[in-house]
Coordinates of C-alpha atoms and ligand atoms in Angstrom, one line a residue:
X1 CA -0.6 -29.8 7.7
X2 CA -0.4 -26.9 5.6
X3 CA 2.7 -25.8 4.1
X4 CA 3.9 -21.9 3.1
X5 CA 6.1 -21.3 0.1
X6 CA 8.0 -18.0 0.0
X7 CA 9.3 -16.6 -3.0
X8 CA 11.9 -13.7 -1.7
X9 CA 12.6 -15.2 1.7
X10 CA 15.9 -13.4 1.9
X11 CA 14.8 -9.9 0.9
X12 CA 13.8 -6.7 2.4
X13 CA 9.9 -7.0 2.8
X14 CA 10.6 -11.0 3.7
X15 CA 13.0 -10.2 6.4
X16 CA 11.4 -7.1 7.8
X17 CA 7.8 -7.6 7.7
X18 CA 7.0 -11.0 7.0
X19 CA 9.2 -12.8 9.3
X20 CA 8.6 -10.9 13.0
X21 CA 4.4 -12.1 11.6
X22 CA 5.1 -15.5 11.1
X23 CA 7.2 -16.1 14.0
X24 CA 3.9 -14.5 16.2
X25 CA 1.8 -17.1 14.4
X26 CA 4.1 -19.9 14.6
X27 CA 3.2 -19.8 18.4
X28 CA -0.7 -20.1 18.1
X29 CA -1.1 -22.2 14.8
X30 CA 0.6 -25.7 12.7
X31 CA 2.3 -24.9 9.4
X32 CA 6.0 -25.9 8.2
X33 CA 7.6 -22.9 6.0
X34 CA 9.4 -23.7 2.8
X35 CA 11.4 -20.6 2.0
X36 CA 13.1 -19.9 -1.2
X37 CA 15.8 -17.2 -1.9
X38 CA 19.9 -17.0 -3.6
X39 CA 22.1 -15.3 -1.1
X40 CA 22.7 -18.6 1.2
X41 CA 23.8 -22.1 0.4
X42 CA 22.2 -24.2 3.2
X43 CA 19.6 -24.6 5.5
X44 CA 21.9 -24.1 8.7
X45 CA 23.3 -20.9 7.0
X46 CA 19.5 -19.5 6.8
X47 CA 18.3 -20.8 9.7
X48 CA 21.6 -18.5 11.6
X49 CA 20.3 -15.7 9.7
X50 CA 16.9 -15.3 10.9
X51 CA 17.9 -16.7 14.0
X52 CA 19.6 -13.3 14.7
X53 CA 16.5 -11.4 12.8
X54 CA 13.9 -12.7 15.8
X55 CA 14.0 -11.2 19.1
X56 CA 13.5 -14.1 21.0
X57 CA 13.7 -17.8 20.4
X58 CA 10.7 -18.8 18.4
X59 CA 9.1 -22.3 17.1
X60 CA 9.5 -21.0 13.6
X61 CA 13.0 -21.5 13.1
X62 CA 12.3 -25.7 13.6
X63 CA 9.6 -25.2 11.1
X64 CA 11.5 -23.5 8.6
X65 CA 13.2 -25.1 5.4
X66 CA 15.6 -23.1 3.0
X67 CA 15.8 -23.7 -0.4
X68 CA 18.7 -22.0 -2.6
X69 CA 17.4 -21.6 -6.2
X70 CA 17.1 -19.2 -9.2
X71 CA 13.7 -18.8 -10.9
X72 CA 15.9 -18.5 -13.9
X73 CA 15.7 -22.2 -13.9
X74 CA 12.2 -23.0 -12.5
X75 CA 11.8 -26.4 -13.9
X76 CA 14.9 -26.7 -11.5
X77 CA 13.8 -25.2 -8.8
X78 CA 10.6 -27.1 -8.7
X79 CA 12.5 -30.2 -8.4
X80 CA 14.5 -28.9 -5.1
X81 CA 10.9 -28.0 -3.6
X82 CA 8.5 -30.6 -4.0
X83 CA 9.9 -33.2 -1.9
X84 CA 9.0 -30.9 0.6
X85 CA 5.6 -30.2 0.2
X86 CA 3.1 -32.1 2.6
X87 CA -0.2 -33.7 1.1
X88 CA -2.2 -30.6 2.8
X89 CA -3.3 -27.1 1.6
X90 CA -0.4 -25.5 0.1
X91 CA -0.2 -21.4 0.3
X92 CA 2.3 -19.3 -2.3
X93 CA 3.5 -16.1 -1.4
X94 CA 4.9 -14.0 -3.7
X95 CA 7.9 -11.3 -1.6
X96 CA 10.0 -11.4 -4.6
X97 CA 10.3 -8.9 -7.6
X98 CA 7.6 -8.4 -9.8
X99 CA 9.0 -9.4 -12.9
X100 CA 10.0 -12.7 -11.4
X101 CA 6.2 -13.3 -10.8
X102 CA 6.0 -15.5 -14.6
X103 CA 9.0 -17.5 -13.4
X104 CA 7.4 -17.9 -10.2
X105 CA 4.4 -19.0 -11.4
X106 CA 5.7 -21.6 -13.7
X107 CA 7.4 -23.0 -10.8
X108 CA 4.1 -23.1 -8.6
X109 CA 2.7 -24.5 -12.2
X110 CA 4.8 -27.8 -11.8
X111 CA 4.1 -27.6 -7.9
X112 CA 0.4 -27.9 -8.5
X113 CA 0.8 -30.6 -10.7
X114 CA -1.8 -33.5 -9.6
X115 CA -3.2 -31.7 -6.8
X116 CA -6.9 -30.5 -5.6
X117 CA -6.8 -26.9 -6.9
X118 CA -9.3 -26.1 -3.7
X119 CA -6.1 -27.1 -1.5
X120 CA -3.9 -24.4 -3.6
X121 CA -3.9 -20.6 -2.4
X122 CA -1.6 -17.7 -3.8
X123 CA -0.6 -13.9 -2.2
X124 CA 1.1 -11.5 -4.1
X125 CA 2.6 -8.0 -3.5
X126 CA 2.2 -4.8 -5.3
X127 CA 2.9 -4.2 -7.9
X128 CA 0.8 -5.8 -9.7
X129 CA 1.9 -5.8 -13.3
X130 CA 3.3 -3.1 -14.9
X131 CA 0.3 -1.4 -16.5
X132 CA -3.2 -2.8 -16.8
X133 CA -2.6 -4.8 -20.1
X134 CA 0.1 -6.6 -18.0
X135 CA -2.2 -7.0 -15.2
X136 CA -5.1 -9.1 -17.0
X137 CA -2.1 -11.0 -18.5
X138 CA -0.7 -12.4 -15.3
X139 CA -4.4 -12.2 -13.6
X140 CA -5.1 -15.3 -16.6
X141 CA -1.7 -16.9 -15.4
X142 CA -2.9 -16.5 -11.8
X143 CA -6.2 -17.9 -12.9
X144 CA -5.0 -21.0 -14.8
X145 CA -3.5 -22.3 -11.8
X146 CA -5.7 -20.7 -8.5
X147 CA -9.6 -20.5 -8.1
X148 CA -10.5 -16.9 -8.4
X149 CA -11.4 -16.8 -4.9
X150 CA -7.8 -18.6 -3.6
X151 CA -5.8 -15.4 -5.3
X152 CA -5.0 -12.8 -2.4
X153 CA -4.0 -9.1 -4.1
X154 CA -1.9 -8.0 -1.3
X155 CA -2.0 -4.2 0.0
X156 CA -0.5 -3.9 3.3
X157 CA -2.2 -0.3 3.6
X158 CA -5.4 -2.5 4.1
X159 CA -3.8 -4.2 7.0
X160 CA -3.3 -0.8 9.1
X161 CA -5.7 -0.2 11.6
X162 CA -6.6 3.2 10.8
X163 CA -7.1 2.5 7.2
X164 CA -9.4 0.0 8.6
X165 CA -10.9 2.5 11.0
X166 CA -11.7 5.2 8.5
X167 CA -14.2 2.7 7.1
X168 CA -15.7 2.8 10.7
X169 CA -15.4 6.4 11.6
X170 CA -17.4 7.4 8.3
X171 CA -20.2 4.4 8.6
X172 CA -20.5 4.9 12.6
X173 CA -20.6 9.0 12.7
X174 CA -22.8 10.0 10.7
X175 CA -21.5 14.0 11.2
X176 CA -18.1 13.2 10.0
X177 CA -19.7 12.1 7.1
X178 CA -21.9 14.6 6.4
X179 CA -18.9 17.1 6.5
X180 CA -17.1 14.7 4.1
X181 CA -18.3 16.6 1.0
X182 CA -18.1 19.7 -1.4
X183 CA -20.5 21.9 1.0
X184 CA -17.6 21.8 3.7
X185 CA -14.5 20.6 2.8
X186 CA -12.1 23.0 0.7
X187 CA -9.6 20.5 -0.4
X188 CA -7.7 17.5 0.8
X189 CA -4.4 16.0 1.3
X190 CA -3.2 12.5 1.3
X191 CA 0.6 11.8 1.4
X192 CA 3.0 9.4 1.7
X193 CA 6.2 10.6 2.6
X194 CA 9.2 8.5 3.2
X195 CA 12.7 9.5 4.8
X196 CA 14.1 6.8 3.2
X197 CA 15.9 6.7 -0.2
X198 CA 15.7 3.4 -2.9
X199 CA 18.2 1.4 -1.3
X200 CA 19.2 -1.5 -2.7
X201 CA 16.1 -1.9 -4.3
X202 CA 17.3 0.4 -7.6
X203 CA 16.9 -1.9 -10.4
X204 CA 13.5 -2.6 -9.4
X205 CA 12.8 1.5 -8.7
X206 CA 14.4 2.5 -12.1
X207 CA 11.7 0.3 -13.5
X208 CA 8.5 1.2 -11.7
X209 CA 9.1 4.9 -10.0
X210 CA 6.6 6.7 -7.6
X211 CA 3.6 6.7 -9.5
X212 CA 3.7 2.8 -10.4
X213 CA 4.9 2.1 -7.0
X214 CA 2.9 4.4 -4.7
X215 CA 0.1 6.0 -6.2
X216 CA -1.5 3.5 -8.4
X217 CA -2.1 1.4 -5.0
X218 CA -1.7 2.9 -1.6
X219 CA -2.6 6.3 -2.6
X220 CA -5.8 5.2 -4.5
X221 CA -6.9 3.0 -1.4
X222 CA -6.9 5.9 1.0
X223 CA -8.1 8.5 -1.9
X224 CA -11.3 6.3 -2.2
X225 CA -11.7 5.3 1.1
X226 CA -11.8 8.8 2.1
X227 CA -14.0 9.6 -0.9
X228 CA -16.6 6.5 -1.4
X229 CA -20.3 6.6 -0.1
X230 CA -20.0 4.0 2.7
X231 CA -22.9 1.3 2.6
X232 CA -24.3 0.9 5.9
X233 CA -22.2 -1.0 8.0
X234 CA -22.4 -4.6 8.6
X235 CA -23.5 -6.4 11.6
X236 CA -20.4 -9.0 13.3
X237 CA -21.5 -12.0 10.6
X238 CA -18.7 -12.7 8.3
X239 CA -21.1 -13.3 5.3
X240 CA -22.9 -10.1 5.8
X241 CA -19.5 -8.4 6.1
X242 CA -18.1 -10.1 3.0
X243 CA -21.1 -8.4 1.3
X244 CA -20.6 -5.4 2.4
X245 CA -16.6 -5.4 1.4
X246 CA -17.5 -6.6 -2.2
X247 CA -19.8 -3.8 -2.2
X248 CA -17.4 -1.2 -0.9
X249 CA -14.4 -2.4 -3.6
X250 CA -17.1 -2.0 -6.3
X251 CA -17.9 1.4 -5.4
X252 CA -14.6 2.4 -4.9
X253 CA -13.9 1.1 -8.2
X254 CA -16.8 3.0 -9.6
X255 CA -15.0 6.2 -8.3
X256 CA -11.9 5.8 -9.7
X257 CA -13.9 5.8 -13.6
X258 CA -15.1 9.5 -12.1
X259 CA -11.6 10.6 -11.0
X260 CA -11.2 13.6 -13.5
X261 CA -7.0 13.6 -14.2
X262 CA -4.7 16.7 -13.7
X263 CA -3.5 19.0 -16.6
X264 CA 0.5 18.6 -16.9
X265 CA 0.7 22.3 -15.5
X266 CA -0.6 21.0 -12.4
X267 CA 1.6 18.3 -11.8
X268 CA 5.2 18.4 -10.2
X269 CA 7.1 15.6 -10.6
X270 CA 10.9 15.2 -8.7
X271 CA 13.7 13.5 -8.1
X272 CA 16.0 13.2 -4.8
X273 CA 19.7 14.4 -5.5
X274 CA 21.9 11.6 -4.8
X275 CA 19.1 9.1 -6.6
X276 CA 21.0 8.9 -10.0
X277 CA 24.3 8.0 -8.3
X278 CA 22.6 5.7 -6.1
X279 CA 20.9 3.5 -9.2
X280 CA 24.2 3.6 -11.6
X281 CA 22.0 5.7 -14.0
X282 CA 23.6 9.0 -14.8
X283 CA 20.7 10.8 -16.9
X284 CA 17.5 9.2 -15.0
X285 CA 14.6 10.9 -14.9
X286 CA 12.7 8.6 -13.0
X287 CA 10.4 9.9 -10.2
X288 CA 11.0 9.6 -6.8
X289 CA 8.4 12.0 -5.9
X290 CA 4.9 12.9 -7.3
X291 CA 2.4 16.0 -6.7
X292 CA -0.5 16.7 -8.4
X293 CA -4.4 17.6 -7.9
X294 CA -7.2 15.1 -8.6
X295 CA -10.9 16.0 -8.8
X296 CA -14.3 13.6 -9.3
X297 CA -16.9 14.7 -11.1
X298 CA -19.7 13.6 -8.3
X299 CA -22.6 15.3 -6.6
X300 CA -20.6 14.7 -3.6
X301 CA -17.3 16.3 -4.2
X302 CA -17.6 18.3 -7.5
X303 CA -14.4 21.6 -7.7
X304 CA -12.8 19.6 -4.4
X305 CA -9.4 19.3 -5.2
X306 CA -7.8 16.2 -3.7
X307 CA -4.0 17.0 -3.5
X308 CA -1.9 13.6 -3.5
X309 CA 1.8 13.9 -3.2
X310 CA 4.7 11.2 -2.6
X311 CA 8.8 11.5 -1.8
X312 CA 11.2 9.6 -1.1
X313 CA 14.2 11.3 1.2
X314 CA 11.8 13.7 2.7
X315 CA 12.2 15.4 5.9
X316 CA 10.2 12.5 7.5
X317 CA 8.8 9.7 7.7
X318 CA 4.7 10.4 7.6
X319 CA 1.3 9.2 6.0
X320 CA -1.5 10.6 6.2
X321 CA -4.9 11.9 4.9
X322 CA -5.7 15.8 6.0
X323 CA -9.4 17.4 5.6
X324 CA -8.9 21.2 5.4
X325 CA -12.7 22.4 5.9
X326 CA -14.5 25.9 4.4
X327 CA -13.9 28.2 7.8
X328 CA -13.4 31.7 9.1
X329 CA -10.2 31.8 11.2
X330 CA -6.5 31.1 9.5
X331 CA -5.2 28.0 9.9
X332 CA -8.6 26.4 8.8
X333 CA -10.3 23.8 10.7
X334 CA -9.0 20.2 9.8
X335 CA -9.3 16.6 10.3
X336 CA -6.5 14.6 10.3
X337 CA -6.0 10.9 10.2
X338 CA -2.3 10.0 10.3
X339 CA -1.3 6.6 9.6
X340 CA 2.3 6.0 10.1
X341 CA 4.5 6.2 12.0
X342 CA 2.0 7.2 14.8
X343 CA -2.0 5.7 14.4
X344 CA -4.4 8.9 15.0
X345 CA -7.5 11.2 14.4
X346 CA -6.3 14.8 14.9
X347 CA -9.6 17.3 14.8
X348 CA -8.0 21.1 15.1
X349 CA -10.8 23.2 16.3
X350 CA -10.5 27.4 17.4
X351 CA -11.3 27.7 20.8
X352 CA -11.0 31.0 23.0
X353 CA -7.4 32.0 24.1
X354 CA -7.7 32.4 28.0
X355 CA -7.6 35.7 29.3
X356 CA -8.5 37.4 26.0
X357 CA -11.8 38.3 25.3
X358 CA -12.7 36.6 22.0
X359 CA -9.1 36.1 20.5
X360 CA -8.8 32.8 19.4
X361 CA -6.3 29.6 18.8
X362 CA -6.2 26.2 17.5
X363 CA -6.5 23.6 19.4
X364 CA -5.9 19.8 18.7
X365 CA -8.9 17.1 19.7
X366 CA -6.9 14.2 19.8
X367 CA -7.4 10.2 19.7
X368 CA -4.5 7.4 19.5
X369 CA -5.0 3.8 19.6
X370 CA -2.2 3.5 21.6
X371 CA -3.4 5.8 24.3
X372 CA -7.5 4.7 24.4
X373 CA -6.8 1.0 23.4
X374 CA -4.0 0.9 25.8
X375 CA -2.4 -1.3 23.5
X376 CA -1.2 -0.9 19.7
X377 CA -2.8 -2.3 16.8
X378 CA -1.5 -5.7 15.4
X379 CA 1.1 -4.8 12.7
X380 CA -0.4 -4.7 9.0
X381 CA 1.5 -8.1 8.6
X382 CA -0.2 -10.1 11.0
X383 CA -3.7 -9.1 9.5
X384 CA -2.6 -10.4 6.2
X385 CA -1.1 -13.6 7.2
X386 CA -3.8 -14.0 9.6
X387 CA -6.5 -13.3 6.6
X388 CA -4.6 -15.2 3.9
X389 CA -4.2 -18.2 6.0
X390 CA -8.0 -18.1 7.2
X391 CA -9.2 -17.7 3.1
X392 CA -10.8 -14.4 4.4
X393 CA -10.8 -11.8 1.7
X394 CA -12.1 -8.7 2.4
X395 CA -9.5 -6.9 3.0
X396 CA -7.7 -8.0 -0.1
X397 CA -8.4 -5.2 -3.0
X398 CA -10.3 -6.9 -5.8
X399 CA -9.6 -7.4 -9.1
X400 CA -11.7 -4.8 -10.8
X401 CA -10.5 -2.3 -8.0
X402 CA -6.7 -2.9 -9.3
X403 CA -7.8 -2.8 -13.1
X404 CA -9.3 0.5 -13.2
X405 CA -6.4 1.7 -10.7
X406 CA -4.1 0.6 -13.4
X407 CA -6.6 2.0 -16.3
X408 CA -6.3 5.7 -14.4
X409 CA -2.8 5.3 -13.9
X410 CA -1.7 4.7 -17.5
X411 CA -3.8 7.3 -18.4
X412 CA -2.1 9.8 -16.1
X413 CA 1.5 8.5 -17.8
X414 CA 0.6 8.7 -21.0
X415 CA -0.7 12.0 -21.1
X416 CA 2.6 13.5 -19.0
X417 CA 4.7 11.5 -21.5
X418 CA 2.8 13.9 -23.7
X419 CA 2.7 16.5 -22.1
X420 CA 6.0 16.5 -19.7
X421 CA 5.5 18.4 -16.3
X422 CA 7.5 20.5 -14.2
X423 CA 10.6 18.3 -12.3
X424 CA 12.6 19.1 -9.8
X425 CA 15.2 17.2 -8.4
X426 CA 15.3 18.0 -4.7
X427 CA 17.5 18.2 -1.6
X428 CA 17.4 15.7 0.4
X429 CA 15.7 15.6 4.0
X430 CA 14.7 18.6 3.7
X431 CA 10.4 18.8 2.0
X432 CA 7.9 18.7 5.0
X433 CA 4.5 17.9 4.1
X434 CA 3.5 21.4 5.6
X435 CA 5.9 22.8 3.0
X436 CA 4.4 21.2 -0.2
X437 CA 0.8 21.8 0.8
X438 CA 1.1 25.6 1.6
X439 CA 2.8 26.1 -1.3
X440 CA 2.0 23.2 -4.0
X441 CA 5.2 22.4 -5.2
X442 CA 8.8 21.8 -3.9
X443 CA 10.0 25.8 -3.5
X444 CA 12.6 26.2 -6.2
X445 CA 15.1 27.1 -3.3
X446 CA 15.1 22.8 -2.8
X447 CA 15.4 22.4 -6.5
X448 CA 19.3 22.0 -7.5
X449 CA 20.0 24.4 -10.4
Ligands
LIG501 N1 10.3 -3.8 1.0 C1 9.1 -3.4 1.3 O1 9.0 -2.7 2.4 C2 7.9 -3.7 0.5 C3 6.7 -3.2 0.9 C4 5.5 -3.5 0.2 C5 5.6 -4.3 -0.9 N2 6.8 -4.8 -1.3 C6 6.9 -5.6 -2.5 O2 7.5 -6.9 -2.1 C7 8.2 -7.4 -3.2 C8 9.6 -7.7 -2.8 O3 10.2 -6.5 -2.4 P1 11.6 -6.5 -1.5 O4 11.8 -5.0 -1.2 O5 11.6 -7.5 -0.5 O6 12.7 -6.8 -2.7 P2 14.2 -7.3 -2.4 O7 14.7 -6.9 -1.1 O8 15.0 -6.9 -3.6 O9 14.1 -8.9 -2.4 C9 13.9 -9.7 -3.6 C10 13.9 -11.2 -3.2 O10 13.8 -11.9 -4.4 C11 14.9 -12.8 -4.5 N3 15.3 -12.9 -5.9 C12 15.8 -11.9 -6.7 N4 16.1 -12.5 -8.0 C13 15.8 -13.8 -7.9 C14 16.0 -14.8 -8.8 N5 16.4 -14.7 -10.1 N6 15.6 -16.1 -8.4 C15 15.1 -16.3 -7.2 N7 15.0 -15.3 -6.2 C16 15.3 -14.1 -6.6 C17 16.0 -12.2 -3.7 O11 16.8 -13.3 -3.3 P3 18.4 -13.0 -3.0 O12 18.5 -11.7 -2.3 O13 18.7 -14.1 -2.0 O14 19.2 -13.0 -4.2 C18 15.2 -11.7 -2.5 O15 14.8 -12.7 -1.7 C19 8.1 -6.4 -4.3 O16 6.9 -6.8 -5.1 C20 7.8 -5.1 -3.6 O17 7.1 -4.2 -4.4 C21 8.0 -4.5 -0.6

C-alpha cells in the first residue's frame, strides 16, 4: 500500500487545495495519508477539522493519520512518524514553508533509512530556493536521498488546463502560430493579478516578495510557453510524449538565456498600502507588485516587448496572457487566453456595425471549456496528485528550466538593487489590468504621497 507524507497538512495550500484532491482520489485509488502539522494535538482533533473542510463525507478521513511535530526537532519527529509507514512506496510532499525544506529533508533522511530508494518519491512547492545558488544546494540534498527522476518540482500553473491547452492551440493551428511573432504581434501582456493581500503568510512574504514568488515561476512558465517554438506534437504514446516534454522544457530553458532584462527606468515596482501594517514591518519595502518589459533577442520575436506585471490587492482577481497584434482600427486586434478565474480564448476581431456602411466595432470570438466541454477542467490539484502518484513527469518543470529561471531572476535583483526603480505604494482594490497596460505603470493618482 503506498503511503503519503505531508509536510504542512494544516496550512493554507494543504487545506485549500490539496485536501478537496485527495479526498476525489481517495474514492478511486488505495493509499493511507500521514499528515504532519503544529496547530492540533491529536488525531480526533484533525480528523474534526478536515471533517468540516470536505463537502461531503469522504473515505479519506479513515485513511488519514495526524502527527503533531516541529521540524525544529526532526530527529524527533521522525520517531513519531515511522511506526506509521507501510513497507510500500512512500511519497513526500512538501506544503510547508520553504525554509523548512532542510529540516524536512532530514526528517525524510531518517525515514528513508533502509529502504529501496526506487520505492521513495518527493513533491515540492515553489519556491524553490531562494536564489539559484540555493537551488543546486537543496537540488544535491534532494538528490542524496531521491532518484533524479522520483523528485517532482511542483508548478500548479502546469496543472491548469489552459496552460496545458496553449501547448495545443500553438502545435495544432498552425495560423495562430504563424501570427505568434515579431511580423504581427506589437507587444504582449501576461499578468497575474490577485485581489487578495499576504494574509497570514507575512513572514514568509517579507522574505520572498513578488518577483521571488511570482515571476521567477508562474510568470516564466506562461512567458515561454507563449514564446517557445513548439516541436511537433506528439502522437497519444506516453514515451513519445515524454520526449516531446523533455524537449519543450529544454527549449524553454534555452529561451530564458535569450531573455534580454529591463533597464531600472523601465521597471515599476509597488507596494499595497496596508501591507507594512499587515507584516509588523513599519519601513518595508518589499514588493507586492512588479511591472516591467522583457524582450528576446530571437529571429522570432526581436523589439517585441513582452510586458509582465503582478499585484497583490488589485481590483481583481485575473490571469492571463493578451496578444495585442500590428492593426489598423483602435482598440487593436487581440488574442486573449485567460486563465483564472474563468478558463478562455478571447479573439477580438472588427466587424461591420449594422446599419452603418463601413463603420466598424470589436467584436469578441469566444471559447470556454466550460461552455464547449460542457463540463470544467479537473482543478490543477488533481493533475498533480494524479501525475505524482502515477511517476508521470511531464508536466513537472525540470531542473535546468528552474536554474536558469533562478539565473535570470537574480540577475534582474541585482541589477535593481543597483540600480533602484520607481515604487509606488498603491491603493488598494483599485489597479485593473486595463489600467496598467494602457498606461505602463500604476497612475500616480493610486500612488499615496
Ligand atoms: N497557499 C497557496 O495558495 C500556495 C500556492 C502555491 C504554492 N504554495 C506554496 O506552498 C507552501 C506552503 O504554503 P502555505 O500557504 O500553505 O503556508 P502556510 O499556510 O503558512 O502553512 C505552513 C505549514 O507549515 C507548517 N509549519 C510551519 N512551521 C513549522 C515547523 N516549525 N514545524 C512543522 N511544521 C511547520 C504549518 O503548521 P501549523 O500551521 O500547524 O503550525 C503549516 O501546516 C509554500 O512553499 C508556498 O510557496 C502555496
Amino acid at each position: 500500500m503506498r503511503t503519503l507524507v505531508f509536510f504542512g497538512a494544516t496550512g493554507n495550500l494543504f487545506t485549500r487545495k490539496i485536501l478537496p484532491a485527495l479526498a476525489t482520489f481517495s474514492e478511486e485509488q488505495e493509499f493511507t495519508v500521514v499528515a504532519l502539522g503544529r496547530r492540533f494535538k491529536d488525531n480526533a482533533s484533525y480528523r474534526a477539522f478536515v471533517a468540516q473542510l470536505l463537502p461531503r463525507p469522504s473515505p479519506l478521513l479513515e485513511r488519514l493519520t495526524y502527527v503533531q511535530g516541529d521540524l525544529e526537532n526532526p530527529g524527533e519527529l521522525a520517531l513519531k512518524i515511522s511506526p506509521l509507514l507501510g513497507d510500500g512506496p512512500l511519497y513526500f510532499y512538501l506544503a510547508t514553508l520553504p525554509s523548512l525544506y532542510r529540516d524536512a529533508l532530514h526528517c525524510i533522511e531518517a525515514l528513508a533509512q533502509g529502504r529501496n530508494p526506487k520505492d521513495l518519491f518527493v513533491a515540492l512547492e515553489k519556491p524553490f530556493g531562494r536564489d539559484e545558488r540555493d537551488f543546486l544546494a537543496l537540488e544535491e540534498s534532494l538528490r542524496n536521498v531521491f532518484p533524479e527522476e522520483h523528485i517532482f518540482y511542483v508548478d500548479h500553473y502546469l496543472g491548469k488546463g489552459t496552460v496545458q491547452n496553449l501547448v495545443v492551440l500553438k502545435a495544432e493551428n498552425f495560423f495562430i502560430e504563424r501570427l505568434l511573432s515579431r511580423e504581427f504581434v506589437q507587444e504582449v501582456h501576461i499578468g497575474v493579478f490577485e485581489e487578495e493581500g499576504v494574509g497570514e503568510r507575512g513572514v514568509f512574504y517579507e522574505e520572498t516578495g513578488a518577483i521571488k514568488d511570482i515571476f521567477q515561476n508562474h510568470l516564466l512558465q506562461l512567458f515561454t510557453l507563449l514564446a517557445v517554438d513548439i516541436p511537433p506534437l506528439c502522437a497519444e504514446d506516453q514515451k513519445e510524449c515524454a520526449r516531446f516534454f523533455f524537449q519543450l522544457s529544454r527549449e524553454r530553458a534555452r529561451l530564458l538565456s535569450q531573455v534580454r532584462l529591463p533597464e531600472s527606468h523601465e521597471v515599476q515596482l509597488g507596494q499595497y498600502a496596508g501591507y507594512r501594517e499587515e507584516v509588523r514591518h513599519p519601513s518595508s519595502l518589499r514588493e507586492t507588485f512588479f511591472f516591467f518589459p522583457l524582450f528576446l533577442d530571437t529571429e522570432r520575436w526581436r523589439g517585441v516587448p513582452f510586458y509582465v506585471a503582478s499585484g497583490k490587492k488589485t481590483a481583481q482577481k485575473r490571469s492571463f496572457i493578451e496578444v495585442l497584434f500590428h492593426s489598423v482600427v483602435t482598440p487593436p486586434n487581440r488574442l486573449i487566453i485567460e486563465i483564472q478565474p474563468e478558463e478562455r480564448i478571447d479573439l477580438v476581431v472588427s466587424v461591420r456595425k449594422p446599419q452603418r456602411e463601413l463603420e466598424s466595432t470589436p467584436v469578441t470570438l469566444n471559447f470556454t471549456y466550460s461552455g464547449a466541454f460542457q463540463a470544467s477542467t479537473p482543478e490543477a490539484y488533481e493533475k498533480i496528485l494524479h501525475d505524482f502518484l502515477h511517476h508521470d513527469r511531464t508536466l513537472f518543470p525540470d531542473s535546468s528550466f528552474i536554474q536558469e529561471a533562478w539565473r535570470l531572476t537574480d540577475r534582474l535583483l541585482e541589477n535593481l538593487k543597483t540600480h533602484p526603480p520607481a515604487f509606488c505604494r498603491y491603493r488598494e482594490g483599485m489597479l485593473t489590468p486595463e489600467i496598467l497596460f494602457r498606461e505602463k505603470r500604476i497612475p500616480d493618482e493610486m500612488c499615496l504621497g
